[in-house]
mmCIF file with all atom_site columns, C-alpha atoms in Angstrom:
data_model
loop_
_atom_site.group_PDB
_atom_site.id
_atom_site.type_symbol
_atom_site.label_atom_id
_atom_site.label_alt_id
_atom_site.label_comp_id
_atom_site.label_asym_id
_atom_site.label_entity_id
_atom_site.label_seq_id
_atom_site.pdbx_PDB_ins_code
_atom_site.Cartn_x
_atom_site.Cartn_y
_atom_site.Cartn_z
_atom_site.occupancy
_atom_site.B_iso_or_equiv
_atom_site.pdbx_formal_charge
_atom_site.auth_seq_id
_atom_site.auth_comp_id
_atom_site.auth_asym_id
_atom_site.auth_atom_id
_atom_site.pdbx_PDB_model_num
ATOM 1   C CA . UNK A 1 1   ? 3.602  -59.430 -38.215 1.00 0.00 ? 1   UNK A CA 1
ATOM 2   C CA . UNK A 1 2   ? 5.292  -62.749 -37.609 1.00 0.00 ? 2   UNK A CA 1
ATOM 3   C CA . UNK A 1 3   ? 4.398  -65.711 -35.467 1.00 0.00 ? 3   UNK A CA 1
ATOM 4   C CA . UNK A 1 4   ? 5.419  -64.465 -32.042 1.00 0.00 ? 4   UNK A CA 1
ATOM 5   C CA . UNK A 1 5   ? 5.629  -67.918 -30.455 1.00 0.00 ? 5   UNK A CA 1
ATOM 6   C CA . UNK A 1 6   ? 7.772  -69.398 -33.217 1.00 0.00 ? 6   UNK A CA 1
ATOM 7   C CA . UNK A 1 7   ? 10.109 -66.402 -33.280 1.00 0.00 ? 7   UNK A CA 1
ATOM 8   C CA . UNK A 1 8   ? 10.422 -66.530 -29.492 1.00 0.00 ? 8   UNK A CA 1
ATOM 9   C CA . UNK A 1 9   ? 11.357 -70.220 -29.720 1.00 0.00 ? 9   UNK A CA 1
ATOM 10  C CA . UNK A 1 10  ? 13.963 -69.487 -32.389 1.00 0.00 ? 10  UNK A CA 1
ATOM 11  C CA . UNK A 1 11  ? 15.633 -66.688 -30.439 1.00 0.00 ? 11  UNK A CA 1
ATOM 12  C CA . UNK A 1 12  ? 15.424 -68.687 -27.217 1.00 0.00 ? 12  UNK A CA 1
ATOM 13  C CA . UNK A 1 13  ? 17.398 -71.452 -28.952 1.00 0.00 ? 13  UNK A CA 1
ATOM 14  C CA . UNK A 1 14  ? 20.010 -69.004 -30.244 1.00 0.00 ? 14  UNK A CA 1
ATOM 15  C CA . UNK A 1 15  ? 20.510 -67.236 -26.910 1.00 0.00 ? 15  UNK A CA 1
ATOM 16  C CA . UNK A 1 16  ? 20.465 -70.562 -25.058 1.00 0.00 ? 16  UNK A CA 1
ATOM 17  C CA . UNK A 1 17  ? 23.305 -71.827 -27.251 1.00 0.00 ? 17  UNK A CA 1
ATOM 18  C CA . UNK A 1 18  ? 25.357 -68.678 -26.718 1.00 0.00 ? 18  UNK A CA 1
ATOM 19  C CA . UNK A 1 19  ? 25.001 -69.052 -22.964 1.00 0.00 ? 19  UNK A CA 1
ATOM 20  C CA . UNK A 1 20  ? 25.800 -72.794 -23.040 1.00 0.00 ? 20  UNK A CA 1
ATOM 21  C CA . UNK A 1 21  ? 28.971 -72.459 -25.056 1.00 0.00 ? 21  UNK A CA 1
ATOM 22  C CA . UNK A 1 22  ? 30.386 -69.210 -23.661 1.00 0.00 ? 22  UNK A CA 1
ATOM 23  C CA . UNK A 1 23  ? 32.696 -69.237 -20.654 1.00 0.00 ? 23  UNK A CA 1
ATOM 24  C CA . UNK A 1 24  ? 31.416 -67.974 -17.302 1.00 0.00 ? 24  UNK A CA 1
ATOM 25  C CA . UNK A 1 25  ? 31.177 -64.170 -17.154 1.00 0.00 ? 25  UNK A CA 1
ATOM 26  C CA . UNK A 1 26  ? 31.479 -63.886 -20.942 1.00 0.00 ? 26  UNK A CA 1
ATOM 27  C CA . UNK A 1 27  ? 29.644 -61.164 -22.792 1.00 0.00 ? 27  UNK A CA 1
ATOM 28  C CA . UNK A 1 28  ? 26.861 -62.116 -25.189 1.00 0.00 ? 28  UNK A CA 1
ATOM 29  C CA . UNK A 1 29  ? 26.042 -59.228 -27.485 1.00 0.00 ? 29  UNK A CA 1
ATOM 30  C CA . UNK A 1 30  ? 22.827 -58.577 -29.356 1.00 0.00 ? 30  UNK A CA 1
ATOM 31  C CA . UNK A 1 31  ? 22.802 -55.996 -32.120 1.00 0.00 ? 31  UNK A CA 1
ATOM 32  C CA . UNK A 1 32  ? 19.642 -55.082 -34.020 1.00 0.00 ? 32  UNK A CA 1
ATOM 33  C CA . UNK A 1 33  ? 19.715 -52.952 -37.134 1.00 0.00 ? 33  UNK A CA 1
ATOM 34  C CA . UNK A 1 34  ? 17.595 -52.225 -40.177 1.00 0.00 ? 34  UNK A CA 1
ATOM 35  C CA . UNK A 1 35  ? 18.741 -53.064 -43.680 1.00 0.00 ? 35  UNK A CA 1
ATOM 36  C CA . UNK A 1 36  ? 17.388 -54.210 -47.026 1.00 0.00 ? 36  UNK A CA 1
ATOM 37  C CA . UNK A 1 37  ? 13.717 -53.720 -46.132 1.00 0.00 ? 37  UNK A CA 1
ATOM 38  C CA . UNK A 1 38  ? 13.929 -55.720 -42.919 1.00 0.00 ? 38  UNK A CA 1
ATOM 39  C CA . UNK A 1 39  ? 15.826 -56.195 -39.697 1.00 0.00 ? 39  UNK A CA 1
ATOM 40  C CA . UNK A 1 40  ? 19.123 -57.881 -38.931 1.00 0.00 ? 40  UNK A CA 1
ATOM 41  C CA . UNK A 1 41  ? 19.736 -59.385 -35.506 1.00 0.00 ? 41  UNK A CA 1
ATOM 42  C CA . UNK A 1 42  ? 23.306 -60.390 -34.643 1.00 0.00 ? 42  UNK A CA 1
ATOM 43  C CA . UNK A 1 43  ? 23.796 -62.490 -31.517 1.00 0.00 ? 43  UNK A CA 1
ATOM 44  C CA . UNK A 1 44  ? 27.463 -63.076 -30.747 1.00 0.00 ? 44  UNK A CA 1
ATOM 45  C CA . UNK A 1 45  ? 29.203 -65.044 -28.019 1.00 0.00 ? 45  UNK A CA 1
ATOM 46  C CA . UNK A 1 46  ? 32.720 -65.533 -26.714 1.00 0.00 ? 46  UNK A CA 1
ATOM 47  C CA . UNK A 1 47  ? 32.664 -69.315 -26.928 1.00 0.00 ? 47  UNK A CA 1
ATOM 48  C CA . UNK A 1 48  ? 34.953 -71.658 -28.838 1.00 0.00 ? 48  UNK A CA 1
ATOM 49  C CA . UNK A 1 49  ? 33.219 -71.016 -32.169 1.00 0.00 ? 49  UNK A CA 1
ATOM 50  C CA . UNK A 1 50  ? 32.787 -73.575 -34.931 1.00 0.00 ? 50  UNK A CA 1
ATOM 51  C CA . UNK A 1 51  ? 34.851 -74.650 -37.912 1.00 0.00 ? 51  UNK A CA 1
ATOM 52  C CA . UNK A 1 52  ? 33.650 -73.838 -41.435 1.00 0.00 ? 52  UNK A CA 1
ATOM 53  C CA . UNK A 1 53  ? 32.678 -77.485 -41.872 1.00 0.00 ? 53  UNK A CA 1
ATOM 54  C CA . UNK A 1 54  ? 30.633 -77.461 -38.655 1.00 0.00 ? 54  UNK A CA 1
ATOM 55  C CA . UNK A 1 55  ? 28.910 -74.216 -39.642 1.00 0.00 ? 55  UNK A CA 1
ATOM 56  C CA . UNK A 1 56  ? 27.755 -75.880 -42.873 1.00 0.00 ? 56  UNK A CA 1
ATOM 57  C CA . UNK A 1 57  ? 26.170 -78.761 -40.912 1.00 0.00 ? 57  UNK A CA 1
ATOM 58  C CA . UNK A 1 58  ? 24.638 -77.213 -37.774 1.00 0.00 ? 58  UNK A CA 1
ATOM 59  C CA . UNK A 1 59  ? 21.229 -76.570 -39.324 1.00 0.00 ? 59  UNK A CA 1
ATOM 60  C CA . UNK A 1 60  ? 20.829 -80.302 -40.038 1.00 0.00 ? 60  UNK A CA 1
ATOM 61  C CA . UNK A 1 61  ? 18.489 -81.959 -37.507 1.00 0.00 ? 61  UNK A CA 1
ATOM 62  C CA . UNK A 1 62  ? 20.287 -84.077 -34.892 1.00 0.00 ? 62  UNK A CA 1
ATOM 63  C CA . UNK A 1 63  ? 23.729 -82.809 -35.953 1.00 0.00 ? 63  UNK A CA 1
ATOM 64  C CA . UNK A 1 64  ? 26.057 -82.153 -33.017 1.00 0.00 ? 64  UNK A CA 1
ATOM 65  C CA . UNK A 1 65  ? 29.226 -80.182 -33.738 1.00 0.00 ? 65  UNK A CA 1
ATOM 66  C CA . UNK A 1 66  ? 31.089 -82.231 -31.128 1.00 0.00 ? 66  UNK A CA 1
ATOM 67  C CA . UNK A 1 67  ? 29.546 -85.357 -29.610 1.00 0.00 ? 67  UNK A CA 1
ATOM 68  C CA . UNK A 1 68  ? 31.367 -84.715 -26.337 1.00 0.00 ? 68  UNK A CA 1
ATOM 69  C CA . UNK A 1 69  ? 29.264 -81.557 -25.959 1.00 0.00 ? 69  UNK A CA 1
ATOM 70  C CA . UNK A 1 70  ? 26.157 -83.701 -25.495 1.00 0.00 ? 70  UNK A CA 1
ATOM 71  C CA . UNK A 1 71  ? 27.565 -85.046 -22.240 1.00 0.00 ? 71  UNK A CA 1
ATOM 72  C CA . UNK A 1 72  ? 28.354 -81.610 -20.802 1.00 0.00 ? 72  UNK A CA 1
ATOM 73  C CA . UNK A 1 73  ? 25.600 -79.417 -22.251 1.00 0.00 ? 73  UNK A CA 1
ATOM 74  C CA . UNK A 1 74  ? 22.806 -81.817 -23.137 1.00 0.00 ? 74  UNK A CA 1
ATOM 75  C CA . UNK A 1 75  ? 20.628 -81.385 -26.161 1.00 0.00 ? 75  UNK A CA 1
ATOM 76  C CA . UNK A 1 76  ? 19.822 -83.388 -29.239 1.00 0.00 ? 76  UNK A CA 1
ATOM 77  C CA . UNK A 1 77  ? 21.069 -81.185 -32.065 1.00 0.00 ? 77  UNK A CA 1
ATOM 78  C CA . UNK A 1 78  ? 17.652 -79.774 -32.911 1.00 0.00 ? 78  UNK A CA 1
ATOM 79  C CA . UNK A 1 79  ? 17.948 -76.160 -31.735 1.00 0.00 ? 79  UNK A CA 1
ATOM 80  C CA . UNK A 1 80  ? 19.505 -74.603 -34.824 1.00 0.00 ? 80  UNK A CA 1
ATOM 81  C CA . UNK A 1 81  ? 17.424 -76.783 -37.149 1.00 0.00 ? 81  UNK A CA 1
ATOM 82  C CA . UNK A 1 82  ? 14.336 -75.299 -35.452 1.00 0.00 ? 82  UNK A CA 1
ATOM 83  C CA . UNK A 1 83  ? 15.807 -71.804 -35.782 1.00 0.00 ? 83  UNK A CA 1
ATOM 84  C CA . UNK A 1 84  ? 16.338 -72.275 -39.529 1.00 0.00 ? 84  UNK A CA 1
ATOM 85  C CA . UNK A 1 85  ? 12.829 -73.629 -40.074 1.00 0.00 ? 85  UNK A CA 1
ATOM 86  C CA . UNK A 1 86  ? 11.228 -70.735 -38.176 1.00 0.00 ? 86  UNK A CA 1
ATOM 87  C CA . UNK A 1 87  ? 13.257 -68.099 -40.006 1.00 0.00 ? 87  UNK A CA 1
ATOM 88  C CA . UNK A 1 88  ? 12.538 -69.791 -43.355 1.00 0.00 ? 88  UNK A CA 1
ATOM 89  C CA . UNK A 1 89  ? 8.802  -69.677 -42.537 1.00 0.00 ? 89  UNK A CA 1
ATOM 90  C CA . UNK A 1 90  ? 9.177  -65.911 -42.083 1.00 0.00 ? 90  UNK A CA 1
ATOM 91  C CA . UNK A 1 91  ? 10.981 -65.669 -45.462 1.00 0.00 ? 91  UNK A CA 1
ATOM 92  C CA . UNK A 1 92  ? 14.172 -64.685 -43.675 1.00 0.00 ? 92  UNK A CA 1
ATOM 93  C CA . UNK A 1 93  ? 17.734 -65.935 -43.595 1.00 0.00 ? 93  UNK A CA 1
ATOM 94  C CA . UNK A 1 94  ? 20.007 -67.192 -40.853 1.00 0.00 ? 94  UNK A CA 1
ATOM 95  C CA . UNK A 1 95  ? 23.748 -67.698 -41.030 1.00 0.00 ? 95  UNK A CA 1
ATOM 96  C CA . UNK A 1 96  ? 26.628 -68.279 -38.667 1.00 0.00 ? 96  UNK A CA 1
ATOM 97  C CA . UNK A 1 97  ? 30.102 -66.828 -38.873 1.00 0.00 ? 97  UNK A CA 1
ATOM 98  C CA . UNK A 1 98  ? 33.183 -66.350 -36.760 1.00 0.00 ? 98  UNK A CA 1
ATOM 99  C CA . UNK A 1 99  ? 33.863 -62.684 -35.950 1.00 0.00 ? 99  UNK A CA 1
ATOM 100 C CA . UNK A 1 100 ? 37.456 -61.417 -36.104 1.00 0.00 ? 100 UNK A CA 1
ATOM 101 C CA . UNK A 1 101 ? 37.583 -61.325 -32.293 1.00 0.00 ? 101 UNK A CA 1
ATOM 102 C CA . UNK A 1 102 ? 36.527 -64.997 -32.052 1.00 0.00 ? 102 UNK A CA 1
ATOM 103 C CA . UNK A 1 103 ? 33.455 -66.737 -30.744 1.00 0.00 ? 103 UNK A CA 1
ATOM 104 C CA . UNK A 1 104 ? 30.440 -67.272 -32.954 1.00 0.00 ? 104 UNK A CA 1
ATOM 105 C CA . UNK A 1 105 ? 27.828 -64.899 -34.357 1.00 0.00 ? 105 UNK A CA 1
ATOM 106 C CA . UNK A 1 106 ? 24.348 -65.915 -35.451 1.00 0.00 ? 106 UNK A CA 1
ATOM 107 C CA . UNK A 1 107 ? 22.923 -63.409 -37.936 1.00 0.00 ? 107 UNK A CA 1
ATOM 108 C CA . UNK A 1 108 ? 19.190 -63.448 -38.567 1.00 0.00 ? 108 UNK A CA 1
ATOM 109 C CA . UNK A 1 109 ? 17.572 -61.379 -41.300 1.00 0.00 ? 109 UNK A CA 1
ATOM 110 C CA . UNK A 1 110 ? 13.798 -60.998 -41.272 1.00 0.00 ? 110 UNK A CA 1
ATOM 111 C CA . UNK A 1 111 ? 12.213 -58.995 -44.091 1.00 0.00 ? 111 UNK A CA 1
ATOM 112 C CA . UNK A 1 112 ? 9.524  -56.439 -43.370 1.00 0.00 ? 112 UNK A CA 1
ATOM 113 C CA . UNK A 1 113 ? 5.962  -57.495 -44.193 1.00 0.00 ? 113 UNK A CA 1
ATOM 114 C CA . UNK A 1 114 ? 6.001  -55.158 -47.233 1.00 0.00 ? 114 UNK A CA 1
ATOM 115 C CA . UNK A 1 115 ? 9.192  -56.784 -48.529 1.00 0.00 ? 115 UNK A CA 1
ATOM 116 C CA . UNK A 1 116 ? 7.682  -60.248 -47.995 1.00 0.00 ? 116 UNK A CA 1
ATOM 117 C CA . UNK A 1 117 ? 4.665  -59.395 -50.116 1.00 0.00 ? 117 UNK A CA 1
ATOM 118 C CA . UNK A 1 118 ? 6.981  -58.390 -52.996 1.00 0.00 ? 118 UNK A CA 1
ATOM 119 C CA . UNK A 1 119 ? 8.677  -61.795 -53.138 1.00 0.00 ? 119 UNK A CA 1
#
């Protein structure tokens, strides 16, 4: 019951980032579970990860965690800002964290339509 095109764009940005910043032959994992009247999608990579300071900034439009990345991976720093906007429009939440094994995990929570109507 969400906007399929916007959600596809958001997840395309997340998966695209995991592929860009993971080493060749790395594993990108996707875990989907239900919780708190909605779904949780965890997308984790084996890349270099981000510092706590970078994690706090990456949803800001045009923010690049490392300007040298622009030269090697391209992009304008809009991908995660788009992700946040799309998930916000669906009354969800998105956060990034560093798993114990390293890399970066993007966690997206999207409430069920029934839970959305209660808020």
